[in-house]
Short mmCIF file of C-alpha atoms in Angstrom, two decimals:
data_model
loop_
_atom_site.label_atom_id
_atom_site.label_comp_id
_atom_site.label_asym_id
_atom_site.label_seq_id
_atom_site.Cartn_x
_atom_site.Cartn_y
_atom_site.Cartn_z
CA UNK A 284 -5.98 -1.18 -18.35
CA UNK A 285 -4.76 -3.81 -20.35
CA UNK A 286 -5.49 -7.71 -19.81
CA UNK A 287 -3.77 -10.49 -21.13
CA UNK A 288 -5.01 -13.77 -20.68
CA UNK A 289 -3.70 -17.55 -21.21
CA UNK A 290 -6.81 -19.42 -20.88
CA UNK A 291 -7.30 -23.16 -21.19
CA UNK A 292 -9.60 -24.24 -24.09
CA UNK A 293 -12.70 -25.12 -21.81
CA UNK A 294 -12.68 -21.82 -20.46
CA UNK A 295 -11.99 -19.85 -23.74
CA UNK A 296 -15.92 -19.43 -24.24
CA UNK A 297 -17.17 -18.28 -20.71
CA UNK A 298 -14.10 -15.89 -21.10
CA UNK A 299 -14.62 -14.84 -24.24
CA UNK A 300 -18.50 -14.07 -23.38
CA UNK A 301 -17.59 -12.36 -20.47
CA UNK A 302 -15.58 -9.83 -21.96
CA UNK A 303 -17.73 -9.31 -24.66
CA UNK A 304 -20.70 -8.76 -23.24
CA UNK A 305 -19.25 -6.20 -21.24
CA UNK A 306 -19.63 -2.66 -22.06
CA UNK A 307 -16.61 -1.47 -20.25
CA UNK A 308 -14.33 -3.88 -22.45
CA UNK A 309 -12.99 -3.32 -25.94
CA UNK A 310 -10.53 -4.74 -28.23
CA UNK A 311 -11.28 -7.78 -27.14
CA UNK A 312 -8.72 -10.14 -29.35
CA UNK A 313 -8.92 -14.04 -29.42
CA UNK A 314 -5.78 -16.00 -30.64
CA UNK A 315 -6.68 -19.54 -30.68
CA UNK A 316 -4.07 -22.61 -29.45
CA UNK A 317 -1.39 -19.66 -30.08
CA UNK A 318 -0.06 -20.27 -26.03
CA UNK A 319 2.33 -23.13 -25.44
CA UNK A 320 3.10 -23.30 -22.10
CA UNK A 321 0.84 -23.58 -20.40
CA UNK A 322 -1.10 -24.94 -23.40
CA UNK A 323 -4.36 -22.06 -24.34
CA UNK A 324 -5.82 -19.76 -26.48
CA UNK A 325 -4.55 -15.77 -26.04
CA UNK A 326 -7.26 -13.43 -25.04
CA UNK A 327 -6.71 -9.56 -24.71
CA UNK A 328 -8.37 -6.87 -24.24
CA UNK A 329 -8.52 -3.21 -22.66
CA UNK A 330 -10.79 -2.86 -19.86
CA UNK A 331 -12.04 0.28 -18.27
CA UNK A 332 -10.17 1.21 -15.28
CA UNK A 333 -12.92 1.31 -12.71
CA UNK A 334 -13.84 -2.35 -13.92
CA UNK A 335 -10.67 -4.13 -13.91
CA UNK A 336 -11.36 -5.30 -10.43
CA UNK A 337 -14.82 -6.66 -11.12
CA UNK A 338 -13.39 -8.69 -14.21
CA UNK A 339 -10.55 -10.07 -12.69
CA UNK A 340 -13.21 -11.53 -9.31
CA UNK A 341 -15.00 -12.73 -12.57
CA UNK A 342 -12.24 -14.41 -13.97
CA UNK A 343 -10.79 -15.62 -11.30
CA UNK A 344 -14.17 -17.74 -9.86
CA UNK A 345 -14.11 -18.57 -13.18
CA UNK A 346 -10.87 -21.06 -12.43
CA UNK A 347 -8.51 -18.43 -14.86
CA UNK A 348 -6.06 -18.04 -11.87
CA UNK A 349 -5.80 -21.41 -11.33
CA UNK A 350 -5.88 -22.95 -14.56
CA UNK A 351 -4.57 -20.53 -17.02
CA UNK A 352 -2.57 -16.65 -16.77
CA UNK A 353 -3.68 -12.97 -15.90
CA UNK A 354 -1.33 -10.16 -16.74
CA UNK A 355 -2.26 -6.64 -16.19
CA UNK A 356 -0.74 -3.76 -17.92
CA UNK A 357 -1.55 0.66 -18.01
CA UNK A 358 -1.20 2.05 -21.58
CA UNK A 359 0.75 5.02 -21.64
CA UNK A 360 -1.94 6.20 -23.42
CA UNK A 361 -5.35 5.39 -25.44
CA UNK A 362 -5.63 8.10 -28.47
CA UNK A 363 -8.86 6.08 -29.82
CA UNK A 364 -12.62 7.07 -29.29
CA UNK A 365 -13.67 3.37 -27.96
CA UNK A 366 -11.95 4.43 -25.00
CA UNK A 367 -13.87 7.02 -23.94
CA UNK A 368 -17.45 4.95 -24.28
CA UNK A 369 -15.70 2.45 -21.87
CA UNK A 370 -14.80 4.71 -18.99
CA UNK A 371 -18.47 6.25 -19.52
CA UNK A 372 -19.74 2.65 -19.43
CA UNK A 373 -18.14 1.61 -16.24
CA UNK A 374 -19.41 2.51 -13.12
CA UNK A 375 -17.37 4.99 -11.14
CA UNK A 376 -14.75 7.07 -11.78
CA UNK A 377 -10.81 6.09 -12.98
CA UNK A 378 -9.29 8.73 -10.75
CA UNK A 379 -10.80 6.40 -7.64
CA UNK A 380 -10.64 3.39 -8.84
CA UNK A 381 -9.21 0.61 -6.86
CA UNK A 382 -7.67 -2.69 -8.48
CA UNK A 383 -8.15 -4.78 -5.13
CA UNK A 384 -6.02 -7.80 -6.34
CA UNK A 385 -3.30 -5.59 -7.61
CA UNK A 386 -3.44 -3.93 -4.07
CA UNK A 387 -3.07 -7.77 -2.56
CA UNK A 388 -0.12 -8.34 -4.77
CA UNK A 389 1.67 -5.21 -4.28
CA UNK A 390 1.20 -6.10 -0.70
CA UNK A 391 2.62 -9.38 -0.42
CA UNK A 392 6.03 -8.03 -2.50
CA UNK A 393 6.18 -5.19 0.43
CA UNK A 394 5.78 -8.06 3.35
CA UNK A 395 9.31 -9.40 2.72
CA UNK A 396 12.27 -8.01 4.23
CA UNK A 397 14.96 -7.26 1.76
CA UNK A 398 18.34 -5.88 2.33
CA UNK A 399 17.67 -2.80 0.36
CA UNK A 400 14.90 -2.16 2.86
CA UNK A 401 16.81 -2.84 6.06
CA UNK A 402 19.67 -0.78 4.57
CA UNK A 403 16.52 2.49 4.12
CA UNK A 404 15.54 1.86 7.60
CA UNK A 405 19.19 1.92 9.01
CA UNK A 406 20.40 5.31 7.23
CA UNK A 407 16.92 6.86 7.91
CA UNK A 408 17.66 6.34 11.46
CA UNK A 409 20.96 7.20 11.06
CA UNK A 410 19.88 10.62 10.05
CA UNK A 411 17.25 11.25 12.73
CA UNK A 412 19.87 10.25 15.43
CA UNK A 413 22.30 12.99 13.65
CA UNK A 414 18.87 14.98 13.66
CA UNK A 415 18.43 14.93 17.33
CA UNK A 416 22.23 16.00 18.03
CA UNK A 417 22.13 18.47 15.73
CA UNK A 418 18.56 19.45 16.81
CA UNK A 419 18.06 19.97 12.77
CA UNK A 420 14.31 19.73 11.77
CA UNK A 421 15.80 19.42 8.62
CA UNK A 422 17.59 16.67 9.18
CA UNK A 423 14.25 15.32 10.51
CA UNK A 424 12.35 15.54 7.16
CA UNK A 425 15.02 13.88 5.39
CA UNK A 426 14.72 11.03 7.60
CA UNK A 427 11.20 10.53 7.27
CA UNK A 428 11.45 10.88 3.52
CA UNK A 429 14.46 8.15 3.38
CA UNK A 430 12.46 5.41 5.75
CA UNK A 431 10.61 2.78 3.71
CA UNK A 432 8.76 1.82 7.02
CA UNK A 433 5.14 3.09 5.19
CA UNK A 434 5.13 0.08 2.93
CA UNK A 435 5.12 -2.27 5.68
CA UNK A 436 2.43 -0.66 7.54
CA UNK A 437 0.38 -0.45 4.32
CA UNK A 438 0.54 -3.93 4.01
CA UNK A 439 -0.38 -4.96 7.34
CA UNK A 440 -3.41 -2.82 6.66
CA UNK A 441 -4.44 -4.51 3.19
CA UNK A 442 -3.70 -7.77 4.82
CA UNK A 443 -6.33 -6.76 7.85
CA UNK A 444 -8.74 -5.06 6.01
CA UNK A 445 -8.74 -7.79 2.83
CA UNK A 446 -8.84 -10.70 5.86
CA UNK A 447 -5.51 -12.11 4.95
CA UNK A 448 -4.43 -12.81 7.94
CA UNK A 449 -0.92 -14.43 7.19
CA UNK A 450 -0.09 -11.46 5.00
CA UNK A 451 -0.93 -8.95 8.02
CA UNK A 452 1.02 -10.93 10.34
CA UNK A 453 3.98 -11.51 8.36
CA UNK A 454 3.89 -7.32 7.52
CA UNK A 455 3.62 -6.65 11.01
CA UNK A 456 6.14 -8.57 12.09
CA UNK A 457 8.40 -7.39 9.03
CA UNK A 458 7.49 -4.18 10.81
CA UNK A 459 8.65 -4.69 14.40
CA UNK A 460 11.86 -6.77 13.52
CA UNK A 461 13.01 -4.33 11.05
CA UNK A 462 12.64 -1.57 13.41
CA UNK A 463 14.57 -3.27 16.13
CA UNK A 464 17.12 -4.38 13.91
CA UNK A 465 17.50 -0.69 12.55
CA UNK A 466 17.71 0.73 16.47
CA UNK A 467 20.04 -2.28 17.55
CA UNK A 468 22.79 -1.05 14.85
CA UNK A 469 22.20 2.70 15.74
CA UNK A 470 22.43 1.97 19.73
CA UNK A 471 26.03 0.20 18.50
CA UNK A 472 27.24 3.11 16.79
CA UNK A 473 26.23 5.62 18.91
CA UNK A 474 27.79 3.75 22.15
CA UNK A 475 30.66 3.81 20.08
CA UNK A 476 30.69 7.45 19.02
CA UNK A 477 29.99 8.66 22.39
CA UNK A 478 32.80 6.94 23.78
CA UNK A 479 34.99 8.27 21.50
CA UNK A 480 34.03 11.66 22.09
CA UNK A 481 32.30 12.24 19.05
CA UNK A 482 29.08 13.60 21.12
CA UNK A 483 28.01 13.67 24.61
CA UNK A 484 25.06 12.35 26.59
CA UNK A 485 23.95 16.61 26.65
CA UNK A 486 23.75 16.62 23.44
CA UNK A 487 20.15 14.06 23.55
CA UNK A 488 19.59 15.30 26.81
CA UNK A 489 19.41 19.03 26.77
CA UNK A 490 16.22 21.30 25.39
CA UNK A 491 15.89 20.67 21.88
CA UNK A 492 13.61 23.52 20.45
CA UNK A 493 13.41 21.77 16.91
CA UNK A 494 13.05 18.27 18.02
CA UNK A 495 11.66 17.71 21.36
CA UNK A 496 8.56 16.34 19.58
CA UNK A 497 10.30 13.27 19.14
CA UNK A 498 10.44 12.00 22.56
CA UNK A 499 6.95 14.13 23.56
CA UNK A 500 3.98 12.41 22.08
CA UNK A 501 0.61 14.29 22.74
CA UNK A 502 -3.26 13.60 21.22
CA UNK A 503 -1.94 16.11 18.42
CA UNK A 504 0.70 12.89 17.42
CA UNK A 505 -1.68 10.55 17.34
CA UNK A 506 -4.23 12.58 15.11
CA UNK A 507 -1.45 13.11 12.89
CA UNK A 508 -0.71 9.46 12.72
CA UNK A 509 -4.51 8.78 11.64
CA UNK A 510 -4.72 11.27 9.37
CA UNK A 511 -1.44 10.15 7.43
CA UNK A 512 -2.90 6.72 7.63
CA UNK A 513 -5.87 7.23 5.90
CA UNK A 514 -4.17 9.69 3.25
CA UNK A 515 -0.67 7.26 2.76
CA UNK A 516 -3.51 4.10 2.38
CA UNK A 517 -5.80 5.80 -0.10
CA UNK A 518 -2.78 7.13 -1.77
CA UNK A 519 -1.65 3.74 -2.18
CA UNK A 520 -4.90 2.10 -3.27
CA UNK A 521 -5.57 4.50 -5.90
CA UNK A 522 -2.05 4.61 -7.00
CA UNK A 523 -1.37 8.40 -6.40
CA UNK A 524 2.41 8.38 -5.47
CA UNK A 525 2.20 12.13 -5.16
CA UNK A 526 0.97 12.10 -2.05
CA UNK A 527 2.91 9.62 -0.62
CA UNK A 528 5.82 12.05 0.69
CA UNK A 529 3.49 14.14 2.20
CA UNK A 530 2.96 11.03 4.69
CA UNK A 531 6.34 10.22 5.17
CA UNK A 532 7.12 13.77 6.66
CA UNK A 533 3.79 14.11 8.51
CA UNK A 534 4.38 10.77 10.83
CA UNK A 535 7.07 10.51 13.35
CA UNK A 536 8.08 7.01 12.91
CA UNK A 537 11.82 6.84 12.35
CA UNK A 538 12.88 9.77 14.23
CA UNK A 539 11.27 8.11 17.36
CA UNK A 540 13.47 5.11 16.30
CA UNK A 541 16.53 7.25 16.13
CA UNK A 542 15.83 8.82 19.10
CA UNK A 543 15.42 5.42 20.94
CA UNK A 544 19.01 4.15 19.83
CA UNK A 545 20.43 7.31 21.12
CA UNK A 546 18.56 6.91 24.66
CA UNK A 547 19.76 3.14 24.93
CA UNK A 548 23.16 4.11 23.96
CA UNK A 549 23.75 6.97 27.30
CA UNK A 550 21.03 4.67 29.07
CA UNK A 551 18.19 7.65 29.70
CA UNK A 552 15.16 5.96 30.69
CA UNK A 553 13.03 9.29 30.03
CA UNK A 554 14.29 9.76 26.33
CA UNK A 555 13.81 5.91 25.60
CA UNK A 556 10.02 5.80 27.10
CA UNK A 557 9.17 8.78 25.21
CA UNK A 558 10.04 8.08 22.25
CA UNK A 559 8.90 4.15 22.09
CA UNK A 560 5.36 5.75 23.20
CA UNK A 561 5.76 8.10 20.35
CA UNK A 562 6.87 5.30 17.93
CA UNK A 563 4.04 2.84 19.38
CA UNK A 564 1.18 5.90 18.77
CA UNK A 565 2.09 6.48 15.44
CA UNK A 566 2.42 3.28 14.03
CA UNK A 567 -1.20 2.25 15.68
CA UNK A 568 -2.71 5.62 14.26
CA UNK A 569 -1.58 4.66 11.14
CA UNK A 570 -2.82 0.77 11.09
CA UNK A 571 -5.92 1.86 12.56
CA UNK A 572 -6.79 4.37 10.06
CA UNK A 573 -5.28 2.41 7.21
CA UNK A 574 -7.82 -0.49 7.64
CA UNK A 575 -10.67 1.78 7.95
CA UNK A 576 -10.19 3.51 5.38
CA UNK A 577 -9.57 0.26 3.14
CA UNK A 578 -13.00 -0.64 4.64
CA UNK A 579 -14.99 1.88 3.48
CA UNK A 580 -12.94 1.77 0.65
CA UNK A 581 -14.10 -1.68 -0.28
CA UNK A 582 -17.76 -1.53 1.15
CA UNK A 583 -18.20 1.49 -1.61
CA UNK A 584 -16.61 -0.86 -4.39
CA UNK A 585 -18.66 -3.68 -3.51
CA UNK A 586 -22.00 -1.88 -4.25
CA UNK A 587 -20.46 -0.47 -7.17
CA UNK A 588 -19.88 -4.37 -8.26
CA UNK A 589 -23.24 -5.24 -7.42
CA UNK A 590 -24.47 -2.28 -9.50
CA UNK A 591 -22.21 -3.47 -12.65
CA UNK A 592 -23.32 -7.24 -12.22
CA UNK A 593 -26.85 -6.75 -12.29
CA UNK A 594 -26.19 -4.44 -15.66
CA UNK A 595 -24.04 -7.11 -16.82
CA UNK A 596 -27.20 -9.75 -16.06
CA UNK A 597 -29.66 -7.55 -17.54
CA UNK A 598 -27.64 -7.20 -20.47
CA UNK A 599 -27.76 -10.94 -21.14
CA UNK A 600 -31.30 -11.50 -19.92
CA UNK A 601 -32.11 -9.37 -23.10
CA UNK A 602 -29.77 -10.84 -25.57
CA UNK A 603 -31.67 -14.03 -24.76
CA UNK A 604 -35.00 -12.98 -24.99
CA UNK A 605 -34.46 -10.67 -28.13
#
């Protein structure tokens, strides 16, 4: 990973030394008064990826983040030597590595509603009402793969699991609204369709080989729901999107949704029940799992730290007694 760094001239030494001394930095580059606003010397430098984290903490009690700039940057690639004695220098492996303030950040972006996301949520379940009619599990898949509800629940896990509390709250309740908002505008346009014949209340009603999972939560829903919410957090954390659509068609999140707009629009008290109960299991599987796993996640990384600090110290305890 790449750093760039506007620090303020009092700190330009500590930084400096800090990078420096560390074996999992190279190319460390110093371009003094060359920052105007706000007024600093440039520092870069590429970092191994399994240390970023444990700079940036450094940095950052270091005043950087309040006094001065951190960018962060991924090379497309590193074709040089150097690079390799980093990564073999850093504790940990790349592949697992977890950049906890990038996770924060990424976070707080994904706690704000935006229209593009409301606009997801609403055709996703648009398609899992059309789903259920149609009793099409296709139709189901591509309405789990549309809804962008995963990146809310992510961040209500970070925000738990990181203890920042306002950041889990305003998630969660990004979360809830959103999904009431989305099944509000269905119930409308269903109500509307069936009263102009363009369904009936059989349709929802009737045996529905290929989707009466929706409405019919069992324990096998809710150990879905935790295992998608460990794999869609790690996923995240790590930064593997591969693996993220394998968790949006594993949890049954917006097709509950689209189910409960359909139930509130011909008024059937079993179909609504069900499926908030399958909605409500899913979503707490998923948070409850998420944090965990961000838990252990950051219990392992902390030792790690530990383990690179007291290098780090021993490292400098020599240089001054050489």
């Amino acid at each position: 990973m790449h750093l760039r760094l506007t620090v303020p001239s009092a700190l330009s030494s500590q930084v400096r030394t800090r990078l420096v001394d560390d074996e999992a930095v190279t190319n460390v580059t110093i371009s003094p008064g060359a920052v105007l606003k706000p007024e600093g010397d440039l520092i870069e430098a590429d970092v191994a990826r399994e240390a970023v984290s444990f700079v940036i903490d450094d940095l950052t009690d270091m005043g950087l983040g309040d006094s001065g700039g951190i960018v962060l940057s991924e090379p497309l690639a590193t074709p040089f030597q150097r690079a390799s004695s980093v990564e073999r220098a850093a504790h940990g492996d790349p592949d697992d590595a977890v950049i906890w303030r990038l996770l924060v950040e990424r976070a707080k972006g994904a706690s704000h509603i935006t229209v593009n996301y409301l606009a997801f949520l609403v055709i996703a379940t648009a398609l899992a009402s059309i789903a259920v009619l149609t009793d099409s599990s296709v139709l189901v898949v591509g309405a789990m793969v549309v809804g962008p509800e995963f990146a809310a629940v992510s961040a209500t896990c970070v925000g738990l699991a990181m203890r920042e509390w306002l950041l889990a709250g305003r998630s969660f309740a990004l979360l809830v609204w959103t999904f009431c908002a989305a099944i509000a505008v269905i119930t409308v346009l269903a109500w509307v369709g069936l009263h102009v014949g363009l369904f009936d209340a059989d349709m929802v009603t009737r045996e529905r080989p290929q989707t009466n999972f929706i409405w019919r939560p069992d324990k096998w829903s809710f150990i879905v729901a935790l295992l998608a919410g460990a794999a869609g957090v790690l996923a995240m954390a790590i930064d593997k999107s591969s693996a993220m659509v394998g968790v949006f068609i594993s949890v049954t999140t917006v097709p509950a949704a689209g189910n409960v707009a359909l139930g509130l629009a011909i008024w059937d008290w079993q179909e609504i029940r069900g499926s908030l109960a399958q909605l409500g299991l899913n979503i707490a599987g998923m948070l409850i799992a998420g944090v965990v796993t961000l838990v252990v996640e950051r219990l392992v990384w902390r030792q790690l730290g530990e383990e690179s600090r007291f290098t780090l110290t021993q490292r400098h305890f020599n240089r001054a007694h050489r």
